[in-house]
Amino acid sequence: MAKNQSEVSGIFTAGSKSKPSAAKPKNPFTHPLLLGSIFPLLLVVVWEVLSRLEVFPAYQLPAPSVILGTIAGMAEDGTLWGHVFITSYRVLMGFLLGTAAAVVLGSLVGFYKHAEALFDPLIQAFRSIPSLAWVPLFILWMGIGEPSKIAMIAVGVFFPVYLNIVSGIGGVDRKLIEVGKMYGLNMFQLVRRIILPASLPSFLVGLRSGLGLGWMFVVAAELMGASQGLGYLLVVGQNTLAPETIIASIVLFAVIGKLSDWILKKLETRTLHWQDRAAKS
Amino acid sequence: MSLQLERVGRTFAGKPAVQDVSFRAEPGEIIGLLGTSGCGKSTLLRAISGLDNAYDGVIEINGKKVNGIQKTTGFMFQEPRLLPWLNVLDNVTFGLEGNREEKQKKAGRYLESVGLAGNEILYPKQLSGGMAQRVAIARALATSPEILLLDEPFSALDAFTKMQLQDLLLEVWRSYRSTMVLVTHDVDEAAYLCDRIIVLRGQPGTVEREIAITESRPRERGSSELAAYKAEILASLDLTTETA
C-alpha cells in the first residue's frame, strides 16, 4: 500500500522532487562551517590564554600567536612558498604516479582472472611490507634527490588505490552487466559504459585514502633528507630547538592536506551525485 | 518474428532444472510461461535471451537457429535494473544507436507512452518502484525489439500499479506488435495478457499443458470467461498434490 502511495505522490510531485534542497529552510547557527569551527577556535583561545599565563613553557609549546607569527614571517621573506610548493609538488607527482600504476594493474587484475592469478599474490606480499621500510633502499638506488622521494610517496599511494579499484570492479552488480549484454555491448563498451561508472565510487574512496597516505609519506621522505619542504622545516625546528617552526609546519601540513582532500571530496560529490545515500538528520 | 523452441532443457551441475520444452510463438503473439517457483521458467527465458548459452535443444528465431544475444530481442527483468548514474532519459536511450538528438527524441516518445514525460532529468534514486519499472518498460521498448522477453516484470509492484502497467504493456503491444514471452506466476496476469499459456510443472520442469485463451481484447478482468480460464490453469497446476 505504502508503495502505491509513494508511486502516486511520486508522479504528482516529481517536478518539485528534483530540487529537494530548495524547500529546506537554512538555520544560520547550524551551518556546518560554523559548527565545525567551534572546537578548534575554543582550543586555540584556551591555548593562547594558557600560554600568556605561562602555564606552558614557551621553549616547549609556544602560543598560537607566535606560531602564526612564524608562518607570517616565512611568508614575508618568501621562504614559505618554496617549502609549500616543493612538498605539494612531491605529493602530487607521487600521487599521480602511484595512481597511474594502480589504475593499470588494478584494472588488469580486476578484469582478468589470469592477471589476478599472475599479479595479485605478489602485490599482496609487497603490501604486507611496511612501506617505510623501502626508504633506505630507494635512497640507495635513486639518491637523496626528488626521484627517491616521489617513488616513496607513489608506493604509499599505490596500495589503497589498487585495492579499491580491484574490489570496485569485482563488486559491479552482475545484473547491470546483464543489461549491457542484452543490448549487445562488447567487452570494451561494457567496461566504458557499465563497469567504470559502477566502480567509480570505490575508485574515489581509494583516491582519497591514497592521498592521505601520500601526505604521510612525504613527511617520512623529507625527514630522511631534504633541503626544502615542510618536512625539512620539522627537522630544522628540531635541530634549532624552535618548537614554533615545528608546529608551524604541522599547521601547514594540516591546511594543505585538508585542502587537497577537499578538492577530491568536491570531485566525489560532483561525480557521485546519483548515489542513493542516506542523509543524516 | 516467430520463435520456436525444440526440446529445450537446462542442467545445473548435473541437476536438470527444466527439460524437453517445445513451443512456437507466432509473430505478435503473447505467450505466457506459467508455473510454480523452481520449475525453470526464468531459466528458459534466459536461454531464449542468449544470456545463457549452456542449454540443450534448439532455439530458432524466424526459422534460424540462434545461440547468443540477438539485437532484435529485448529483455525486461524482474527489477527495473536502471543504471543509477544515468538519468531517466539517458537510461531509456541506453540501448539506442544513432546521433544524440535522434535517440533522445525517440526515448522521449517512449517515456510519454509510459506516462513519464517531464521526468527526464530525474535520477533512479528519485523514482518510486512503479516509476522505475515504467522507465524499464520504456527502455525495453525503445530499441523496438521484435521479441520481448519479460521475466515477472510486475511481480514486485503493488496490485494497482501492476494493473496499470499491464494495460500499458497491452497498449504498446497494440502499436508495436512485438512477439512477447512473459514469465509469470500470477494466474490473473497470465489470463489477462496472454494469447497462449504454457503451464510448466515439476522439478525438473516440463510442459504440463498449453492453454489457448481465445477471449478477444480488451478483456474484462473480472469476467466469468477469464475466471473459467483461471480455474482451468489452476487445475492444471494441480497445487493440491504438492502440499499433500
Coordinates of C-alpha atoms in Angstrom, one line a residue:
Chain A
M1 CA 0.0 0.0 0.0
A2 CA 2.7 2.4 1.0
K3 CA 4.5 1.8 -2.2
N4 CA 1.4 2.7 -4.2
Q5 CA 1.0 5.9 -2.3
S6 CA 4.6 6.9 -3.0
E7 CA 4.0 6.0 -6.6
V8 CA 1.1 8.3 -6.9
S9 CA 2.8 11.1 -4.9
G10 CA 5.9 10.5 -6.9
I11 CA 4.1 11.2 -10.1
F12 CA 2.4 14.4 -8.9
T13 CA 5.3 15.8 -7.0
A14 CA 8.0 14.8 -9.4
G15 CA 8.6 18.3 -10.5
S16 CA 9.4 19.6 -7.1
K17 CA 11.2 16.5 -6.1
S18 CA 14.0 17.3 -8.5
K19 CA 15.2 20.2 -6.3
P20 CA 14.8 18.9 -2.8
S21 CA 17.2 21.4 -1.2
A22 CA 15.2 24.5 -2.2
A23 CA 12.4 23.8 0.3
K24 CA 14.6 23.3 3.3
P25 CA 15.0 26.4 5.5
K26 CA 18.6 27.1 6.4
N27 CA 19.4 27.8 10.0
P28 CA 22.4 30.1 10.1
F29 CA 23.5 28.8 13.5
T30 CA 23.8 25.1 12.4
H31 CA 25.8 25.9 9.2
P32 CA 28.4 23.1 9.0
L33 CA 31.3 25.5 8.7
L34 CA 30.2 27.3 11.9
L35 CA 29.6 24.1 13.8
G36 CA 32.9 22.7 12.7
S37 CA 34.9 25.8 13.9
I38 CA 33.5 25.8 17.4
F39 CA 36.0 23.4 19.0
P40 CA 39.1 24.4 17.0
L41 CA 38.5 28.1 17.9
L42 CA 37.9 27.2 21.6
L43 CA 41.1 25.2 21.7
V44 CA 43.2 28.0 20.2
V45 CA 41.8 30.6 22.6
V46 CA 42.4 28.4 25.6
W47 CA 45.9 27.6 24.4
E48 CA 46.7 31.2 23.8
V49 CA 45.4 32.2 27.2
L50 CA 47.3 29.4 29.0
S51 CA 50.5 30.4 27.1
R52 CA 50.2 34.0 28.0
L53 CA 49.8 32.9 31.7
E54 CA 53.0 31.0 31.2
V55 CA 51.4 27.7 32.1
F56 CA 53.3 26.1 29.2
P57 CA 57.0 26.9 28.9
A58 CA 57.5 28.9 25.7
Y59 CA 60.5 26.8 24.7
Q60 CA 58.3 23.7 24.6
L61 CA 54.8 24.9 23.5
P62 CA 54.7 28.5 22.1
A63 CA 51.5 30.4 21.9
P64 CA 49.3 30.2 18.7
S65 CA 50.1 33.9 18.0
V66 CA 53.8 33.1 18.0
I67 CA 53.3 30.2 15.6
L68 CA 51.2 32.4 13.3
G69 CA 53.9 35.0 13.5
T70 CA 56.4 32.4 12.4
I71 CA 54.3 31.5 9.4
A72 CA 53.7 35.2 8.6
G73 CA 57.5 35.8 8.8
M74 CA 58.2 33.0 6.4
A75 CA 55.6 34.3 4.1
E76 CA 57.2 37.7 4.2
D77 CA 60.7 36.6 3.4
G78 CA 59.3 34.3 0.8
T79 CA 60.7 31.0 2.0
L80 CA 57.2 29.7 2.9
W81 CA 56.1 29.4 -0.7
G82 CA 59.1 27.4 -1.6
H83 CA 58.5 24.9 1.2
V84 CA 54.8 24.6 0.5
F85 CA 55.4 24.3 -3.2
I86 CA 58.1 21.6 -3.2
T87 CA 56.1 19.5 -0.7
S88 CA 52.9 19.8 -2.6
Y89 CA 54.8 19.1 -5.8
R90 CA 56.2 15.9 -4.4
V91 CA 52.9 14.7 -3.1
L92 CA 51.2 15.5 -6.4
M93 CA 53.8 13.7 -8.5
G94 CA 53.9 10.7 -6.2
F95 CA 50.1 10.7 -6.2
L96 CA 49.8 10.8 -10.0
L97 CA 52.5 8.1 -10.4
G98 CA 51.0 5.8 -7.8
T99 CA 47.5 6.3 -9.1
A100 CA 48.5 5.6 -12.7
A101 CA 50.3 2.4 -11.7
A102 CA 47.3 1.3 -9.5
V103 CA 44.8 2.0 -12.3
V104 CA 46.8 -0.1 -14.8
L105 CA 47.4 -3.0 -12.5
G106 CA 44.1 -2.7 -10.7
S107 CA 42.1 -2.8 -13.9
L108 CA 44.1 -5.8 -15.2
V109 CA 43.6 -7.7 -12.0
G110 CA 40.0 -6.7 -11.7
F111 CA 39.1 -7.7 -15.2
Y112 CA 41.1 -10.8 -16.0
K113 CA 41.2 -13.9 -13.9
H114 CA 44.6 -14.8 -15.2
A115 CA 46.0 -11.4 -14.4
E116 CA 44.7 -11.8 -10.9
A117 CA 46.4 -15.2 -10.5
L118 CA 49.6 -13.7 -12.0
F119 CA 49.9 -10.4 -10.2
D120 CA 47.8 -10.4 -7.1
P121 CA 49.8 -12.7 -4.8
L122 CA 53.0 -10.7 -5.4
I123 CA 51.2 -7.4 -4.9
Q124 CA 49.6 -8.7 -1.7
A125 CA 53.0 -9.9 -0.5
F126 CA 54.5 -6.4 -1.1
R127 CA 51.6 -4.9 0.6
S128 CA 52.5 -6.6 3.9
I129 CA 55.9 -4.9 3.9
P130 CA 55.6 -1.7 5.9
S131 CA 56.1 0.9 3.1
L132 CA 58.6 3.0 5.1
A133 CA 61.0 0.0 5.1
W134 CA 61.6 0.9 1.4
V135 CA 63.1 4.3 2.3
P136 CA 66.7 3.3 2.7
L137 CA 66.6 1.2 -0.4
F138 CA 65.1 3.9 -2.5
I139 CA 67.7 6.4 -1.3
L140 CA 70.4 3.9 -2.1
W141 CA 69.0 3.3 -5.6
M142 CA 67.9 6.8 -6.6
G143 CA 70.0 9.1 -4.4
I144 CA 68.7 11.7 -2.0
G145 CA 67.0 13.8 -4.6
E146 CA 63.5 14.0 -5.9
P147 CA 63.1 10.6 -7.6
S148 CA 63.5 8.6 -4.3
K149 CA 61.0 10.8 -2.5
I150 CA 58.4 10.7 -5.3
A151 CA 58.9 6.9 -5.6
M152 CA 58.3 6.6 -1.9
I153 CA 55.1 8.6 -2.0
A154 CA 53.9 6.7 -5.1
V155 CA 54.4 3.4 -3.2
G156 CA 52.2 4.7 -0.4
V157 CA 49.5 5.9 -2.7
F158 CA 49.5 2.8 -4.9
F159 CA 48.1 0.3 -2.4
P160 CA 44.9 1.9 -1.3
V161 CA 44.1 2.9 -4.9
Y162 CA 44.9 -0.5 -6.2
L163 CA 42.8 -2.4 -3.6
N164 CA 39.8 -0.2 -4.1
I165 CA 39.9 -0.5 -7.9
V166 CA 40.1 -4.3 -7.7
S167 CA 37.3 -4.5 -5.2
G168 CA 35.3 -1.9 -7.1
I169 CA 35.5 -3.8 -10.4
G170 CA 34.8 -7.1 -8.7
G171 CA 31.8 -5.6 -6.9
V172 CA 30.0 -4.4 -10.0
D173 CA 26.4 -5.8 -10.0
R174 CA 26.1 -8.7 -12.4
K175 CA 22.5 -7.6 -13.0
L176 CA 23.7 -4.3 -14.5
I177 CA 26.3 -6.1 -16.7
E178 CA 23.5 -8.3 -18.0
V179 CA 21.6 -5.2 -19.0
G180 CA 24.6 -4.2 -21.0
K181 CA 24.9 -7.6 -22.6
M182 CA 21.3 -7.6 -23.6
Y183 CA 21.9 -4.5 -25.6
G184 CA 24.8 -6.2 -27.4
L185 CA 27.6 -4.3 -25.9
N186 CA 31.1 -5.7 -26.5
M187 CA 33.7 -6.1 -23.7
F188 CA 35.1 -2.6 -24.3
Q189 CA 31.7 -1.0 -24.3
L190 CA 30.7 -2.9 -21.2
V191 CA 33.8 -1.5 -19.4
R192 CA 33.2 2.0 -20.5
R193 CA 29.5 2.2 -20.1
I194 CA 28.9 0.0 -17.1
I195 CA 31.9 -1.3 -15.2
L196 CA 33.8 2.1 -15.0
P197 CA 30.8 4.2 -13.8
A198 CA 29.7 1.4 -11.4
S199 CA 33.2 1.1 -9.8
L200 CA 33.8 4.9 -9.7
P201 CA 32.6 5.3 -6.1
S202 CA 35.1 2.7 -4.9
F203 CA 37.9 4.3 -7.0
L204 CA 37.3 7.7 -5.4
V205 CA 37.4 6.2 -2.0
G206 CA 40.8 4.7 -3.0
L207 CA 42.0 8.1 -4.3
R208 CA 41.1 9.8 -1.0
S209 CA 42.8 7.3 1.2
G210 CA 45.8 7.2 -1.2
L211 CA 46.1 11.0 -1.0
G212 CA 46.1 10.8 2.8
L213 CA 48.9 8.2 2.7
G214 CA 50.7 10.4 0.2
W215 CA 50.9 13.2 2.8
M216 CA 52.1 10.8 5.4
F217 CA 54.8 9.5 3.2
V218 CA 56.0 13.0 2.1
V219 CA 56.9 13.7 5.8
A220 CA 58.8 10.4 6.0
A221 CA 60.6 11.2 2.8
E222 CA 61.5 14.7 3.7
L223 CA 62.6 13.7 7.2
M224 CA 65.1 11.4 5.6
G225 CA 66.9 14.1 3.8
A226 CA 65.8 17.3 2.1
S227 CA 66.9 20.8 1.7
Q228 CA 63.5 22.3 1.3
G229 CA 59.9 21.4 2.2
L230 CA 57.6 21.2 5.1
G231 CA 59.2 18.0 6.4
Y232 CA 62.6 19.7 6.2
L233 CA 61.1 22.5 8.4
L234 CA 60.4 19.8 11.0
V235 CA 64.0 18.8 11.1
V236 CA 65.2 22.4 11.2
G237 CA 62.8 23.1 14.1
Q238 CA 64.1 20.1 16.0
N239 CA 67.8 21.0 15.4
T240 CA 67.4 24.6 16.3
L241 CA 65.2 24.0 19.3
A242 CA 62.4 26.0 17.7
P243 CA 59.1 24.4 18.5
E244 CA 57.2 27.2 16.7
T245 CA 58.8 26.1 13.5
I246 CA 57.8 22.5 14.0
I247 CA 54.2 23.4 14.9
A248 CA 54.0 25.9 12.0
S249 CA 55.0 23.1 9.7
I250 CA 52.4 20.8 11.3
V251 CA 49.7 23.5 10.8
L252 CA 50.7 24.0 7.2
F253 CA 50.6 20.3 6.6
A254 CA 47.1 20.2 8.1
V255 CA 45.9 23.1 6.0
I256 CA 47.2 21.9 2.6
G257 CA 46.3 18.3 3.4
K258 CA 42.8 19.3 4.2
L259 CA 42.6 21.5 1.1
S260 CA 43.7 18.7 -1.2
D261 CA 41.2 16.3 0.4
W262 CA 38.5 18.9 0.0
I263 CA 39.2 19.1 -3.7
L264 CA 38.8 15.3 -4.0
K265 CA 35.7 15.4 -1.9
K266 CA 34.2 18.0 -4.2
L267 CA 35.1 15.9 -7.2
E268 CA 33.4 13.0 -5.4
T269 CA 30.1 14.8 -4.7
R270 CA 30.0 16.1 -8.3
T271 CA 30.6 12.8 -9.9
L272 CA 28.6 10.6 -7.5
H273 CA 25.5 12.8 -7.0
W274 CA 23.5 9.8 -8.4
Q275 CA 24.3 7.6 -5.4
D276 CA 21.3 6.8 -3.3
R277 CA 22.8 7.6 0.1
A278 CA 21.1 8.1 3.4
A279 CA 21.0 11.8 4.5
K280 CA 22.0 12.4 8.1
S281 CA 19.5 14.3 10.3
Chain B
M1 CA 9.2 -12.5 -35.6
S2 CA 8.4 -16.1 -34.8
L3 CA 10.2 -18.0 -32.1
Q4 CA 10.5 -21.7 -31.8
L5 CA 11.8 -23.9 -29.0
E6 CA 12.6 -27.6 -29.6
R7 CA 13.2 -29.9 -26.7
V8 CA 15.0 -27.2 -24.8
G9 CA 16.4 -28.1 -21.4
R10 CA 19.0 -26.8 -19.0
T11 CA 21.0 -28.7 -16.4
F12 CA 22.8 -27.0 -13.5
A13 CA 25.7 -29.0 -12.0
G14 CA 24.2 -32.3 -13.1
K15 CA 20.8 -31.5 -11.9
P16 CA 18.2 -30.8 -14.6
A17 CA 16.2 -27.7 -13.9
V18 CA 13.9 -27.8 -16.9
Q19 CA 13.5 -30.4 -19.7
D20 CA 12.1 -31.0 -23.1
V21 CA 10.3 -27.8 -23.6
S22 CA 9.0 -27.2 -27.1
F23 CA 6.6 -24.5 -28.2
R24 CA 6.2 -22.0 -31.0
A25 CA 5.3 -18.3 -30.8
E26 CA 3.8 -16.7 -33.9
P27 CA 4.8 -13.1 -34.8
G28 CA 2.9 -10.7 -32.5
E29 CA 1.7 -13.4 -30.1
I30 CA 1.9 -13.1 -26.4
I31 CA 3.0 -16.4 -24.8
G32 CA 2.8 -16.9 -21.0
L33 CA 5.2 -19.2 -19.2
L34 CA 3.4 -20.1 -16.0
G35 CA 4.4 -22.3 -13.2
T36 CA 5.2 -22.5 -9.5
S37 CA 8.6 -21.4 -8.4
G38 CA 11.6 -23.6 -9.2
C39 CA 10.1 -25.1 -12.4
G40 CA 12.6 -23.3 -14.6
K41 CA 10.5 -20.5 -16.2
S42 CA 13.2 -17.9 -15.8
T43 CA 15.9 -20.4 -16.8
L44 CA 14.0 -20.9 -20.1
L45 CA 13.7 -17.2 -20.7
R46 CA 17.4 -16.7 -20.1
A47 CA 18.1 -19.4 -22.6
I48 CA 15.9 -17.6 -25.2
S49 CA 17.5 -14.3 -24.5
G50 CA 21.0 -15.6 -25.1
L51 CA 22.3 -14.6 -21.7
D52 CA 22.6 -18.3 -21.0
N53 CA 24.1 -20.4 -23.8
A54 CA 24.6 -23.7 -22.0
Y55 CA 21.2 -25.1 -22.7
D56 CA 20.2 -28.3 -24.6
G57 CA 17.9 -28.4 -27.6
V58 CA 17.3 -25.8 -30.3
I59 CA 16.0 -22.3 -30.2
E60 CA 15.1 -20.8 -33.5
I61 CA 14.1 -17.2 -34.3
N62 CA 12.4 -16.7 -37.7
G63 CA 13.4 -20.3 -38.6
K64 CA 17.1 -19.6 -37.9
K65 CA 18.9 -21.4 -35.1
V66 CA 20.4 -18.9 -32.7
N67 CA 22.9 -19.1 -29.9
G68 CA 23.8 -15.9 -28.2
I69 CA 22.3 -12.5 -27.7
Q70 CA 20.3 -11.1 -30.6
K71 CA 19.9 -7.4 -31.2
T72 CA 16.3 -7.8 -32.0
T73 CA 15.5 -9.3 -28.7
G74 CA 14.6 -7.2 -25.7
F75 CA 14.6 -8.3 -22.1
M76 CA 12.6 -6.9 -19.2
F77 CA 13.9 -8.0 -15.9
Q78 CA 12.0 -8.6 -12.6
E79 CA 13.7 -5.5 -11.2
P80 CA 14.0 -2.2 -13.2
R81 CA 17.8 -2.5 -13.3
L82 CA 18.2 1.1 -14.2
L83 CA 21.8 2.4 -14.3
P84 CA 21.9 4.6 -11.2
W85 CA 24.4 7.1 -12.7
L86 CA 22.2 7.9 -15.7
N87 CA 19.1 10.0 -15.5
V88 CA 15.7 8.7 -16.8
L89 CA 16.3 9.9 -20.4
D90 CA 19.8 8.5 -20.6
N91 CA 18.6 5.2 -19.2
V92 CA 16.0 4.9 -21.9
T93 CA 18.5 5.9 -24.7
F94 CA 21.0 3.4 -23.3
G95 CA 20.5 0.7 -25.9
L96 CA 19.8 3.0 -28.8
E97 CA 22.2 3.8 -31.6
G98 CA 22.5 6.9 -33.8
N99 CA 23.0 10.5 -33.0
R100 CA 22.2 12.0 -29.7
E101 CA 19.3 14.1 -30.8
E102 CA 17.5 11.3 -32.6
K103 CA 18.0 9.0 -29.6
Q104 CA 16.6 11.5 -27.2
K105 CA 13.6 12.2 -29.4
K106 CA 12.8 8.5 -29.6
A107 CA 13.3 8.0 -25.9
G108 CA 11.1 11.0 -25.2
R109 CA 8.3 9.4 -27.3
Y110 CA 8.5 6.1 -25.3
L111 CA 8.7 8.0 -22.0
E112 CA 5.5 9.7 -23.0
S113 CA 3.8 6.5 -23.8
V114 CA 4.6 5.1 -20.3
G115 CA 3.3 8.3 -18.8
L116 CA 6.6 9.7 -17.6
A117 CA 7.1 12.7 -19.9
G118 CA 8.6 15.6 -17.9
N119 CA 10.6 13.3 -15.7
E120 CA 13.6 13.0 -18.0
I121 CA 16.2 14.6 -15.7
L122 CA 15.3 12.6 -12.6
Y123 CA 17.8 10.0 -11.4
P124 CA 16.8 6.4 -10.5
K125 CA 17.2 7.2 -6.8
Q126 CA 14.4 9.7 -7.1
L127 CA 11.9 7.3 -8.6
S128 CA 9.3 5.1 -6.9
G129 CA 9.2 1.4 -7.7
G130 CA 6.4 1.8 -10.2
M131 CA 8.0 4.8 -11.9
A132 CA 11.3 2.9 -12.2
Q133 CA 9.6 -0.1 -13.7
R134 CA 7.9 2.2 -16.2
V135 CA 11.3 3.6 -17.2
A136 CA 12.4 0.0 -17.6
I137 CA 9.5 -0.7 -19.9
A138 CA 10.3 2.4 -22.0
R139 CA 14.0 1.3 -22.2
A140 CA 13.0 -2.3 -23.3
L141 CA 10.6 -0.9 -25.9
A142 CA 12.8 1.9 -27.2
T143 CA 15.0 -0.5 -29.2
S144 CA 11.8 -1.7 -30.9
P145 CA 12.6 -5.4 -30.1
E146 CA 10.8 -7.9 -32.3
I147 CA 10.8 -10.4 -29.5
L148 CA 10.3 -9.0 -26.0
L149 CA 11.1 -11.3 -23.1
L150 CA 9.5 -10.4 -19.8
D151 CA 10.7 -12.0 -16.5
E152 CA 7.9 -11.5 -13.9
P153 CA 8.1 -7.8 -14.8
F154 CA 5.4 -6.7 -12.5
S155 CA 5.8 -9.1 -9.6
A156 CA 7.4 -6.6 -7.3
L157 CA 4.7 -4.0 -7.7
D158 CA 1.5 -3.4 -5.7
A159 CA -1.8 -4.5 -7.2
F160 CA -2.9 -1.2 -8.6
T161 CA 0.4 -0.2 -10.3
K162 CA 0.6 -3.8 -11.6
M163 CA -2.8 -3.4 -13.3
Q164 CA -1.9 0.0 -14.7
L165 CA 1.4 -1.3 -16.2
Q166 CA -0.3 -4.5 -17.6
D167 CA -2.7 -2.2 -19.5
L168 CA 0.2 -0.1 -20.6
L169 CA 2.0 -3.1 -21.9
L170 CA -1.0 -4.1 -23.9
E171 CA -1.3 -0.6 -25.2
V172 CA 2.3 -0.5 -26.5
W173 CA 1.9 -4.1 -27.8
R174 CA -1.1 -2.9 -29.9
S175 CA 1.1 -0.3 -31.6
Y176 CA 4.4 -2.2 -31.9
R177 CA 3.2 -5.8 -32.2
S178 CA 6.3 -7.4 -30.7
T179 CA 6.2 -11.1 -30.0
M180 CA 6.3 -11.5 -26.3
V181 CA 7.2 -14.2 -23.9
L182 CA 6.0 -13.5 -20.4
V183 CA 7.2 -15.5 -17.4
T184 CA 4.8 -15.2 -14.5
H185 CA 3.5 -17.0 -11.5
D186 CA 0.4 -14.8 -11.4
V187 CA -2.6 -16.6 -12.9
D188 CA -4.6 -13.4 -13.2
E189 CA -1.9 -11.7 -15.1
A190 CA -1.4 -14.7 -17.5
A191 CA -5.1 -14.9 -18.2
Y192 CA -5.4 -11.2 -18.8
L193 CA -2.4 -10.7 -21.0
C194 CA -1.6 -13.9 -22.9
D195 CA -2.8 -15.5 -26.1
R196 CA -1.5 -18.8 -25.1
I197 CA -0.3 -20.1 -21.7
I198 CA 2.3 -22.8 -21.4
V199 CA 2.0 -24.4 -18.0
L200 CA 5.2 -25.8 -16.6
R201 CA 5.3 -28.2 -13.7
G202 CA 7.5 -30.3 -11.6
Q203 CA 11.2 -30.4 -10.8
P204 CA 12.7 -30.6 -13.4
G205 CA 10.0 -28.5 -15.0
T206 CA 8.3 -29.9 -18.1
V207 CA 5.4 -28.7 -20.1
E208 CA 2.2 -29.8 -18.4
R209 CA -0.2 -28.4 -20.9
E210 CA -0.9 -25.5 -23.3
I211 CA -4.0 -23.3 -22.9
A212 CA -5.1 -21.0 -25.6
I213 CA -7.1 -18.0 -24.5
T214 CA -9.4 -17.1 -27.3
E215 CA -11.1 -14.2 -25.5
S216 CA -10.7 -11.0 -27.5
R217 CA -9.0 -7.9 -26.1
P218 CA -9.7 -5.7 -24.2
R219 CA -10.6 -8.4 -21.7
E220 CA -12.6 -7.8 -18.6
R221 CA -10.5 -8.5 -15.5
G222 CA -13.5 -9.9 -13.6
S223 CA -15.3 -11.6 -16.4
S224 CA -16.7 -15.1 -16.0
E225 CA -14.8 -16.2 -19.2
L226 CA -11.5 -15.3 -17.7
A227 CA -12.5 -16.9 -14.4
A228 CA -13.1 -20.1 -16.2
Y229 CA -9.7 -20.0 -17.8
K230 CA -8.1 -19.3 -14.4
A231 CA -9.9 -22.3 -13.0
E232 CA -8.5 -24.4 -15.8
I233 CA -5.0 -23.1 -15.3
L234 CA -5.1 -23.7 -11.5
A235 CA -6.5 -27.2 -12.1
S236 CA -3.6 -28.0 -14.5
L237 CA -1.1 -26.7 -11.9
D238 CA -2.6 -29.2 -9.5
L239 CA -1.4 -27.4 -6.4
T240 CA -3.1 -29.8 -4.0
T241 CA -0.8 -32.7 -4.6
E242 CA 2.3 -30.7 -3.8
T243 CA 1.1 -29.6 -0.4
A244 CA -0.2 -33.1 0.5

